[in-house]
Amino acid sequence: MVNKNKKETIRVVLVDDQTMIRQGLGYVIKMQKDMEVSGEASNGEEAVKLIGEVIPDVVLMDVQMPNMSGIDATREITRLHPSIKVLILTTFDTYDYIVDGIRAGAVGYMLKDSDSQDMLDLIRRAHQGEALFYTATAAKALAEVLQFQQKNHASASHSDSDTDSVLPPLVMLDQLTDREQDVLEQLSYGKRNDQIAQHLLISEGTVKTHIHRILQKMGVVDRTQAVAKAIRYKIVK
């Protein structure tokens, strides 16, 4: 008989070129009743291959690694497996890393010296469909990316020198209502439904309705994918 109250196990892959880091993260994760380590990789190339085999729920991704960087690996993983949540876990609170990670499709950013409970919270919330950027630099970078895209959306050209411009947008701004654009922007800042409702002065039920319509229009299955694709394709207002 199936136990309907049993929690879903979150399958995590660890990607870091330092064995001790992977062992430490693995120990903490294996202690959780709702998580398991599905595999480990020491560089980006290994990660892409492994993740294609085990299809985890969440990936903890280092940035600086041999053969293929964490940013390049994240870009490839999110292209091949858009439902997988990639979280950047690094030593460096660096603006360029964060922006590159966001554009590559990462849905979270945390420093390696963060509290282990914060890391576990990051994994659980990302798995539930939230986008989380825990450092002050990350918050600033995310805000500036969104502001830049809003400023340049109307005047964006299709120049061959802009690699993002050749990507086919999944939804145009005029397909979203003004309120849906507002909700999508709040989602991009990692806001919960109750926080969005309070900010926009609407009910949580209305927020849920808007999110449902946004997901349908963008052709995605959860809010994390919506945020990642909104940033990547420059459709956040």
PDB file of C-alpha atoms in Angstrom:
ATOM      1  CA  MET A   1       0.000   0.000   0.000  1.00  0.00           C
ATOM      2  CA  VAL A   2       1.361   3.422  -0.992  1.00  0.00           C
ATOM      3  CA  ASN A   3       1.905   5.907   1.811  1.00  0.00           C
ATOM      4  CA  LYS A   4       0.370   9.117   0.501  1.00  0.00           C
ATOM      5  CA  ASN A   5       1.945  11.103   3.333  1.00  0.00           C
ATOM      6  CA  LYS A   6       5.486  10.139   2.359  1.00  0.00           C
ATOM      7  CA  LYS A   7       7.468  13.154   1.188  1.00  0.00           C
ATOM      8  CA  GLU A   8       8.948  13.193  -2.297  1.00  0.00           C
ATOM      9  CA  THR A   9      12.699  12.601  -2.244  1.00  0.00           C
ATOM     10  CA  ILE A  10      14.674  15.428  -3.844  1.00  0.00           C
ATOM     11  CA  ARG A  11      17.425  13.954  -6.002  1.00  0.00           C
ATOM     12  CA  VAL A  12      20.573  16.122  -5.945  1.00  0.00           C
ATOM     13  CA  VAL A  13      23.743  16.036  -8.062  1.00  0.00           C
ATOM     14  CA  LEU A  14      26.907  17.670  -6.680  1.00  0.00           C
ATOM     15  CA  VAL A  15      29.339  19.329  -9.100  1.00  0.00           C
ATOM     16  CA  ASP A  16      32.653  20.606  -7.709  1.00  0.00           C
ATOM     17  CA  ASP A  17      36.305  19.963  -8.562  1.00  0.00           C
ATOM     18  CA  GLN A  18      37.206  19.655  -4.868  1.00  0.00           C
ATOM     19  CA  THR A  19      36.531  16.206  -3.431  1.00  0.00           C
ATOM     20  CA  MET A  20      36.295  17.483   0.138  1.00  0.00           C
ATOM     21  CA  ILE A  21      33.599  19.996  -0.843  1.00  0.00           C
ATOM     22  CA  ARG A  22      31.521  17.282  -2.508  1.00  0.00           C
ATOM     23  CA  GLN A  23      31.982  14.996   0.502  1.00  0.00           C
ATOM     24  CA  GLY A  24      30.925  17.724   2.919  1.00  0.00           C
ATOM     25  CA  LEU A  25      27.856  18.682   0.924  1.00  0.00           C
ATOM     26  CA  GLY A  26      26.978  15.043   0.394  1.00  0.00           C
ATOM     27  CA  TYR A  27      27.162  14.282   4.101  1.00  0.00           C
ATOM     28  CA  VAL A  28      24.737  17.095   4.953  1.00  0.00           C
ATOM     29  CA  ILE A  29      22.303  16.165   2.180  1.00  0.00           C
ATOM     30  CA  LYS A  30      22.331  12.442   3.002  1.00  0.00           C
ATOM     31  CA  MET A  31      21.299  13.273   6.574  1.00  0.00           C
ATOM     32  CA  GLN A  32      17.992  14.676   5.270  1.00  0.00           C
ATOM     33  CA  LYS A  33      14.960  12.402   5.068  1.00  0.00           C
ATOM     34  CA  ASP A  34      13.667  14.151   1.971  1.00  0.00           C
ATOM     35  CA  MET A  35      16.920  14.270  -0.039  1.00  0.00           C
ATOM     36  CA  GLU A  36      19.444  11.977  -1.639  1.00  0.00           C
ATOM     37  CA  VAL A  37      22.661  12.401  -3.596  1.00  0.00           C
ATOM     38  CA  SER A  38      22.138  10.955  -7.075  1.00  0.00           C
ATOM     39  CA  GLY A  39      25.688  11.503  -8.267  1.00  0.00           C
ATOM     40  CA  GLU A  40      28.848  13.625  -8.224  1.00  0.00           C
ATOM     41  CA  ALA A  41      30.947  15.261 -10.922  1.00  0.00           C
ATOM     42  CA  SER A  42      34.302  17.067 -10.755  1.00  0.00           C
ATOM     43  CA  ASN A  43      33.896  19.307 -13.820  1.00  0.00           C
ATOM     44  CA  GLY A  44      31.311  20.648 -16.213  1.00  0.00           C
ATOM     45  CA  GLU A  45      31.759  17.991 -18.894  1.00  0.00           C
ATOM     46  CA  GLU A  46      31.284  15.192 -16.376  1.00  0.00           C
ATOM     47  CA  ALA A  47      28.250  17.004 -14.993  1.00  0.00           C
ATOM     48  CA  VAL A  48      26.461  17.297 -18.344  1.00  0.00           C
ATOM     49  CA  LYS A  49      27.039  13.594 -19.067  1.00  0.00           C
ATOM     50  CA  LEU A  50      26.043  12.428 -15.569  1.00  0.00           C
ATOM     51  CA  ILE A  51      22.926  14.572 -15.392  1.00  0.00           C
ATOM     52  CA  GLY A  52      21.769  13.210 -18.747  1.00  0.00           C
ATOM     53  CA  GLU A  53      21.952   9.739 -17.211  1.00  0.00           C
ATOM     54  CA  VAL A  54      20.439  10.245 -13.754  1.00  0.00           C
ATOM     55  CA  ILE A  55      18.082  13.227 -14.425  1.00  0.00           C
ATOM     56  CA  PRO A  56      18.138  14.746 -10.904  1.00  0.00           C
ATOM     57  CA  ASP A  57      15.775  17.352  -9.521  1.00  0.00           C
ATOM     58  CA  VAL A  58      18.429  19.815  -8.353  1.00  0.00           C
ATOM     59  CA  VAL A  59      22.106  20.426  -9.193  1.00  0.00           C
ATOM     60  CA  LEU A  60      24.575  22.221  -6.897  1.00  0.00           C
ATOM     61  CA  MET A  61      27.047  23.724  -9.358  1.00  0.00           C
ATOM     62  CA  ASP A  62      30.506  25.182  -8.734  1.00  0.00           C
ATOM     63  CA  VAL A  63      31.714  27.911 -11.105  1.00  0.00           C
ATOM     64  CA  GLN A  64      35.459  27.547 -11.620  1.00  0.00           C
ATOM     65  CA  MET A  65      36.274  24.013 -12.806  1.00  0.00           C
ATOM     66  CA  PRO A  66      38.547  22.433 -15.434  1.00  0.00           C
ATOM     67  CA  ASN A  67      37.385  21.323 -18.916  1.00  0.00           C
ATOM     68  CA  MET A  68      34.032  23.128 -18.715  1.00  0.00           C
ATOM     69  CA  SER A  69      33.045  25.899 -16.329  1.00  0.00           C
ATOM     70  CA  GLY A  70      29.972  25.728 -14.141  1.00  0.00           C
ATOM     71  CA  ILE A  71      28.370  28.528 -16.154  1.00  0.00           C
ATOM     72  CA  ASP A  72      28.826  26.683 -19.461  1.00  0.00           C
ATOM     73  CA  ALA A  73      27.613  23.456 -17.875  1.00  0.00           C
ATOM     74  CA  THR A  74      24.554  25.222 -16.475  1.00  0.00           C
ATOM     75  CA  ARG A  75      23.721  26.629 -19.888  1.00  0.00           C
ATOM     76  CA  GLU A  76      23.944  23.167 -21.474  1.00  0.00           C
ATOM     77  CA  ILE A  77      22.004  21.433 -18.706  1.00  0.00           C
ATOM     78  CA  THR A  78      19.123  23.917 -18.733  1.00  0.00           C
ATOM     79  CA  ARG A  79      18.988  23.688 -22.535  1.00  0.00           C
ATOM     80  CA  LEU A  80      18.815  19.900 -22.536  1.00  0.00           C
ATOM     81  CA  HIS A  81      16.803  19.440 -19.335  1.00  0.00           C
ATOM     82  CA  PRO A  82      14.742  22.581 -18.613  1.00  0.00           C
ATOM     83  CA  SER A  83      12.939  21.009 -15.651  1.00  0.00           C
ATOM     84  CA  ILE A  84      16.186  20.540 -13.678  1.00  0.00           C
ATOM     85  CA  LYS A  85      16.942  23.300 -11.161  1.00  0.00           C
ATOM     86  CA  VAL A  86      20.580  24.435 -11.171  1.00  0.00           C
ATOM     87  CA  LEU A  87      21.908  26.278  -8.122  1.00  0.00           C
ATOM     88  CA  ILE A  88      25.256  28.074  -8.258  1.00  0.00           C
ATOM     89  CA  LEU A  89      27.284  27.335  -5.119  1.00  0.00           C
ATOM     90  CA  THR A  90      30.608  29.176  -5.182  1.00  0.00           C
ATOM     91  CA  THR A  91      33.326  30.848  -3.150  1.00  0.00           C
ATOM     92  CA  PHE A  92      33.034  34.074  -5.097  1.00  0.00           C
ATOM     93  CA  ASP A  93      30.325  36.700  -4.587  1.00  0.00           C
ATOM     94  CA  THR A  94      31.167  38.128  -7.996  1.00  0.00           C
ATOM     95  CA  TYR A  95      28.801  40.246 -10.077  1.00  0.00           C
ATOM     96  CA  ASP A  96      29.835  38.784 -13.450  1.00  0.00           C
ATOM     97  CA  TYR A  97      29.458  35.208 -12.225  1.00  0.00           C
ATOM     98  CA  ILE A  98      25.974  35.954 -10.961  1.00  0.00           C
ATOM     99  CA  VAL A  99      24.801  37.660 -14.156  1.00  0.00           C
ATOM    100  CA  ASP A 100      26.294  34.900 -16.300  1.00  0.00           C
ATOM    101  CA  GLY A 101      24.661  32.290 -14.058  1.00  0.00           C
ATOM    102  CA  ILE A 102      21.256  33.954 -14.327  1.00  0.00           C
ATOM    103  CA  ARG A 103      21.516  34.163 -18.104  1.00  0.00           C
ATOM    104  CA  ALA A 104      22.626  30.527 -18.258  1.00  0.00           C
ATOM    105  CA  GLY A 105      19.433  29.496 -16.477  1.00  0.00           C
ATOM    106  CA  ALA A 106      20.493  29.064 -12.843  1.00  0.00           C
ATOM    107  CA  VAL A 107      17.642  29.618 -10.382  1.00  0.00           C
ATOM    108  CA  GLY A 108      19.732  30.237  -7.278  1.00  0.00           C
ATOM    109  CA  TYR A 109      23.076  31.543  -6.063  1.00  0.00           C
ATOM    110  CA  MET A 110      24.750  30.918  -2.695  1.00  0.00           C
ATOM    111  CA  LEU A 111      28.229  31.122  -1.216  1.00  0.00           C
ATOM    112  CA  LYS A 112      29.991  27.968  -0.029  1.00  0.00           C
ATOM    113  CA  ASP A 113      30.550  29.408   3.445  1.00  0.00           C
ATOM    114  CA  SER A 114      26.801  29.858   3.980  1.00  0.00           C
ATOM    115  CA  ASP A 115      25.041  28.004   6.779  1.00  0.00           C
ATOM    116  CA  SER A 116      24.169  24.415   5.844  1.00  0.00           C
ATOM    117  CA  GLN A 117      20.524  24.986   6.815  1.00  0.00           C
ATOM    118  CA  ASP A 118      20.337  27.859   4.332  1.00  0.00           C
ATOM    119  CA  MET A 119      21.703  25.549   1.647  1.00  0.00           C
ATOM    120  CA  LEU A 120      19.085  22.912   2.433  1.00  0.00           C
ATOM    121  CA  ASP A 121      16.379  25.576   2.367  1.00  0.00           C
ATOM    122  CA  LEU A 122      17.691  26.723  -1.016  1.00  0.00           C
ATOM    123  CA  ILE A 123      17.452  23.193  -2.399  1.00  0.00           C
ATOM    124  CA  ARG A 124      13.931  22.639  -1.098  1.00  0.00           C
ATOM    125  CA  ARG A 125      12.570  25.983  -2.256  1.00  0.00           C
ATOM    126  CA  ALA A 126      14.176  25.700  -5.691  1.00  0.00           C
ATOM    127  CA  HIS A 127      12.650  22.243  -6.057  1.00  0.00           C
ATOM    128  CA  GLN A 128       9.255  23.795  -5.244  1.00  0.00           C
ATOM    129  CA  GLY A 129       9.679  26.321  -8.043  1.00  0.00           C
ATOM    130  CA  GLU A 130      11.248  29.391  -6.454  1.00  0.00           C
ATOM    131  CA  ALA A 131      14.199  31.433  -7.711  1.00  0.00           C
ATOM    132  CA  LEU A 132      16.545  32.455  -4.898  1.00  0.00           C
ATOM    133  CA  PHE A 133      19.628  34.648  -4.907  1.00  0.00           C
ATOM    134  CA  TYR A 134      20.950  34.880  -1.363  1.00  0.00           C
ATOM    135  CA  THR A 135      23.835  37.374  -1.466  1.00  0.00           C
ATOM    136  CA  ALA A 136      23.653  41.164  -1.603  1.00  0.00           C
ATOM    137  CA  THR A 137      25.660  41.178  -4.825  1.00  0.00           C
ATOM    138  CA  ALA A 138      23.300  38.613  -6.331  1.00  0.00           C
ATOM    139  CA  ALA A 139      20.248  40.684  -5.447  1.00  0.00           C
ATOM    140  CA  LYS A 140      21.861  43.761  -6.997  1.00  0.00           C
ATOM    141  CA  ALA A 141      22.869  41.850 -10.125  1.00  0.00           C
ATOM    142  CA  LEU A 142      19.393  40.393 -10.597  1.00  0.00           C
ATOM    143  CA  ALA A 143      17.763  43.802 -10.181  1.00  0.00           C
ATOM    144  CA  GLU A 144      20.136  45.407 -12.680  1.00  0.00           C
ATOM    145  CA  VAL A 145      19.646  42.618 -15.227  1.00  0.00           C
ATOM    146  CA  LEU A 146      15.893  43.115 -15.048  1.00  0.00           C
ATOM    147  CA  GLN A 147      16.186  46.913 -15.238  1.00  0.00           C
ATOM    148  CA  PHE A 148      18.554  46.705 -18.203  1.00  0.00           C
ATOM    149  CA  GLN A 149      16.225  44.358 -20.055  1.00  0.00           C
ATOM    150  CA  GLN A 150      13.215  46.561 -19.351  1.00  0.00           C
ATOM    151  CA  LYS A 151      15.073  49.636 -20.633  1.00  0.00           C
ATOM    152  CA  ASN A 152      16.336  47.965 -23.787  1.00  0.00           C
ATOM    153  CA  HIS A 153      13.427  45.684 -24.697  1.00  0.00           C
ATOM    154  CA  ALA A 154      11.703  48.159 -26.996  1.00  0.00           C
ATOM    155  CA  SER A 155      14.904  49.113 -28.805  1.00  0.00           C
ATOM    156  CA  ALA A 156      16.509  45.650 -28.916  1.00  0.00           C
ATOM    157  CA  SER A 157      17.870  44.862 -32.357  1.00  0.00           C
ATOM    158  CA  HIS A 158      18.409  41.505 -34.049  1.00  0.00           C
ATOM    159  CA  SER A 159      22.116  42.130 -34.552  1.00  0.00           C
ATOM    160  CA  ASP A 160      24.231  39.054 -35.204  1.00  0.00           C
ATOM    161  CA  SER A 161      26.655  40.339 -32.567  1.00  0.00           C
ATOM    162  CA  ASP A 162      24.031  39.786 -29.860  1.00  0.00           C
ATOM    163  CA  THR A 163      23.909  36.034 -29.234  1.00  0.00           C
ATOM    164  CA  ASP A 164      20.733  36.322 -27.214  1.00  0.00           C
ATOM    165  CA  SER A 165      18.914  38.119 -30.020  1.00  0.00           C
ATOM    166  CA  VAL A 166      18.857  35.027 -32.238  1.00  0.00           C
ATOM    167  CA  LEU A 167      16.972  33.003 -29.625  1.00  0.00           C
ATOM    168  CA  PRO A 168      13.280  32.711 -30.473  1.00  0.00           C
ATOM    169  CA  PRO A 169      11.246  34.379 -27.716  1.00  0.00           C
ATOM    170  CA  LEU A 170       8.747  31.989 -26.153  1.00  0.00           C
ATOM    171  CA  VAL A 171       6.283  34.753 -25.404  1.00  0.00           C
ATOM    172  CA  MET A 172       6.174  38.422 -26.328  1.00  0.00           C
ATOM    173  CA  LEU A 173       5.398  41.122 -23.826  1.00  0.00           C
ATOM    174  CA  ASP A 174       2.161  42.038 -25.544  1.00  0.00           C
ATOM    175  CA  GLN A 175       0.855  38.506 -24.908  1.00  0.00           C
ATOM    176  CA  LEU A 176       0.945  39.135 -21.165  1.00  0.00           C
ATOM    177  CA  THR A 177      -1.444  41.548 -19.524  1.00  0.00           C
ATOM    178  CA  ASP A 178      -0.009  44.442 -17.518  1.00  0.00           C
ATOM    179  CA  ARG A 179      -0.832  42.664 -14.273  1.00  0.00           C
ATOM    180  CA  GLU A 180       0.736  39.415 -15.499  1.00  0.00           C
ATOM    181  CA  GLN A 181       3.885  41.352 -16.326  1.00  0.00           C
ATOM    182  CA  ASP A 182       3.855  42.805 -12.807  1.00  0.00           C
ATOM    183  CA  VAL A 183       3.484  39.342 -11.279  1.00  0.00           C
ATOM    184  CA  LEU A 184       6.232  37.889 -13.484  1.00  0.00           C
ATOM    185  CA  GLU A 185       8.583  40.658 -12.411  1.00  0.00           C
ATOM    186  CA  GLN A 186       7.851  39.933  -8.742  1.00  0.00           C
ATOM    187  CA  LEU A 187       8.464  36.226  -9.369  1.00  0.00           C
ATOM    188  CA  SER A 188      11.825  37.179 -10.832  1.00  0.00           C
ATOM    189  CA  TYR A 189      12.755  38.777  -7.525  1.00  0.00           C
ATOM    190  CA  GLY A 190      12.028  35.509  -5.712  1.00  0.00           C
ATOM    191  CA  LYS A 191       8.850  36.755  -4.025  1.00  0.00           C
ATOM    192  CA  ARG A 192       6.359  34.327  -2.510  1.00  0.00           C
ATOM    193  CA  ASN A 193       2.674  34.501  -3.444  1.00  0.00           C
ATOM    194  CA  ASP A 194       1.743  36.298  -0.216  1.00  0.00           C
ATOM    195  CA  GLN A 195       4.504  38.865  -0.770  1.00  0.00           C
ATOM    196  CA  ILE A 196       3.375  39.465  -4.351  1.00  0.00           C
ATOM    197  CA  ALA A 197      -0.204  39.883  -3.180  1.00  0.00           C
ATOM    198  CA  GLN A 198       0.834  42.421  -0.559  1.00  0.00           C
ATOM    199  CA  HIS A 199       3.039  44.356  -2.979  1.00  0.00           C
ATOM    200  CA  LEU A 200       0.415  44.512  -5.744  1.00  0.00           C
ATOM    201  CA  LEU A 201      -2.543  44.920  -3.357  1.00  0.00           C
ATOM    202  CA  ILE A 202      -4.374  41.873  -4.679  1.00  0.00           C
ATOM    203  CA  SER A 203      -5.416  38.563  -3.116  1.00  0.00           C
ATOM    204  CA  GLU A 204      -3.236  35.443  -3.074  1.00  0.00           C
ATOM    205  CA  GLY A 205      -5.916  33.671  -5.089  1.00  0.00           C
ATOM    206  CA  THR A 206      -5.605  36.304  -7.800  1.00  0.00           C
ATOM    207  CA  VAL A 207      -1.815  35.911  -7.745  1.00  0.00           C
ATOM    208  CA  LYS A 208      -2.193  32.150  -8.264  1.00  0.00           C
ATOM    209  CA  THR A 209      -4.541  32.754 -11.190  1.00  0.00           C
ATOM    210  CA  HIS A 210      -2.059  35.144 -12.818  1.00  0.00           C
ATOM    211  CA  ILE A 211       0.802  32.688 -12.324  1.00  0.00           C
ATOM    212  CA  HIS A 212      -1.243  29.877 -13.887  1.00  0.00           C
ATOM    213  CA  ARG A 213      -1.925  32.031 -16.947  1.00  0.00           C
ATOM    214  CA  ILE A 214       1.725  33.121 -17.178  1.00  0.00           C
ATOM    215  CA  LEU A 215       2.889  29.497 -17.165  1.00  0.00           C
ATOM    216  CA  GLN A 216       0.379  28.617 -19.882  1.00  0.00           C
ATOM    217  CA  LYS A 217       1.403  31.527 -22.105  1.00  0.00           C
ATOM    218  CA  MET A 218       5.131  30.862 -21.636  1.00  0.00           C
ATOM    219  CA  GLY A 219       4.789  27.119 -22.161  1.00  0.00           C
ATOM    220  CA  VAL A 220       6.522  26.203 -18.887  1.00  0.00           C
ATOM    221  CA  VAL A 221       5.553  23.965 -15.984  1.00  0.00           C
ATOM    222  CA  ASP A 222       6.553  26.037 -12.946  1.00  0.00           C
ATOM    223  CA  ARG A 223       7.546  29.511 -11.760  1.00  0.00           C
ATOM    224  CA  THR A 224      11.273  28.725 -11.793  1.00  0.00           C
ATOM    225  CA  GLN A 225      11.187  27.939 -15.499  1.00  0.00           C
ATOM    226  CA  ALA A 226       9.136  31.076 -16.100  1.00  0.00           C
ATOM    227  CA  VAL A 227      11.720  33.246 -14.338  1.00  0.00           C
ATOM    228  CA  ALA A 228      14.694  31.577 -16.027  1.00  0.00           C
ATOM    229  CA  LYS A 229      13.182  31.941 -19.503  1.00  0.00           C
ATOM    230  CA  ALA A 230      11.942  35.467 -18.858  1.00  0.00           C
ATOM    231  CA  ILE A 231      15.492  36.491 -18.006  1.00  0.00           C
ATOM    232  CA  ARG A 232      17.132  34.510 -20.772  1.00  0.00           C
ATOM    233  CA  TYR A 233      14.794  35.738 -23.501  1.00  0.00           C
ATOM    234  CA  LYS A 234      14.578  39.289 -22.139  1.00  0.00           C
ATOM    235  CA  ILE A 235      10.814  39.338 -21.706  1.00  0.00           C
ATOM    236  CA  VAL A 236      10.617  40.612 -18.137  1.00  0.00           C
ATOM    237  CA  LYS A 237       9.053  44.014 -18.133  1.00  0.00           C
TER     238      LYS A 237
END
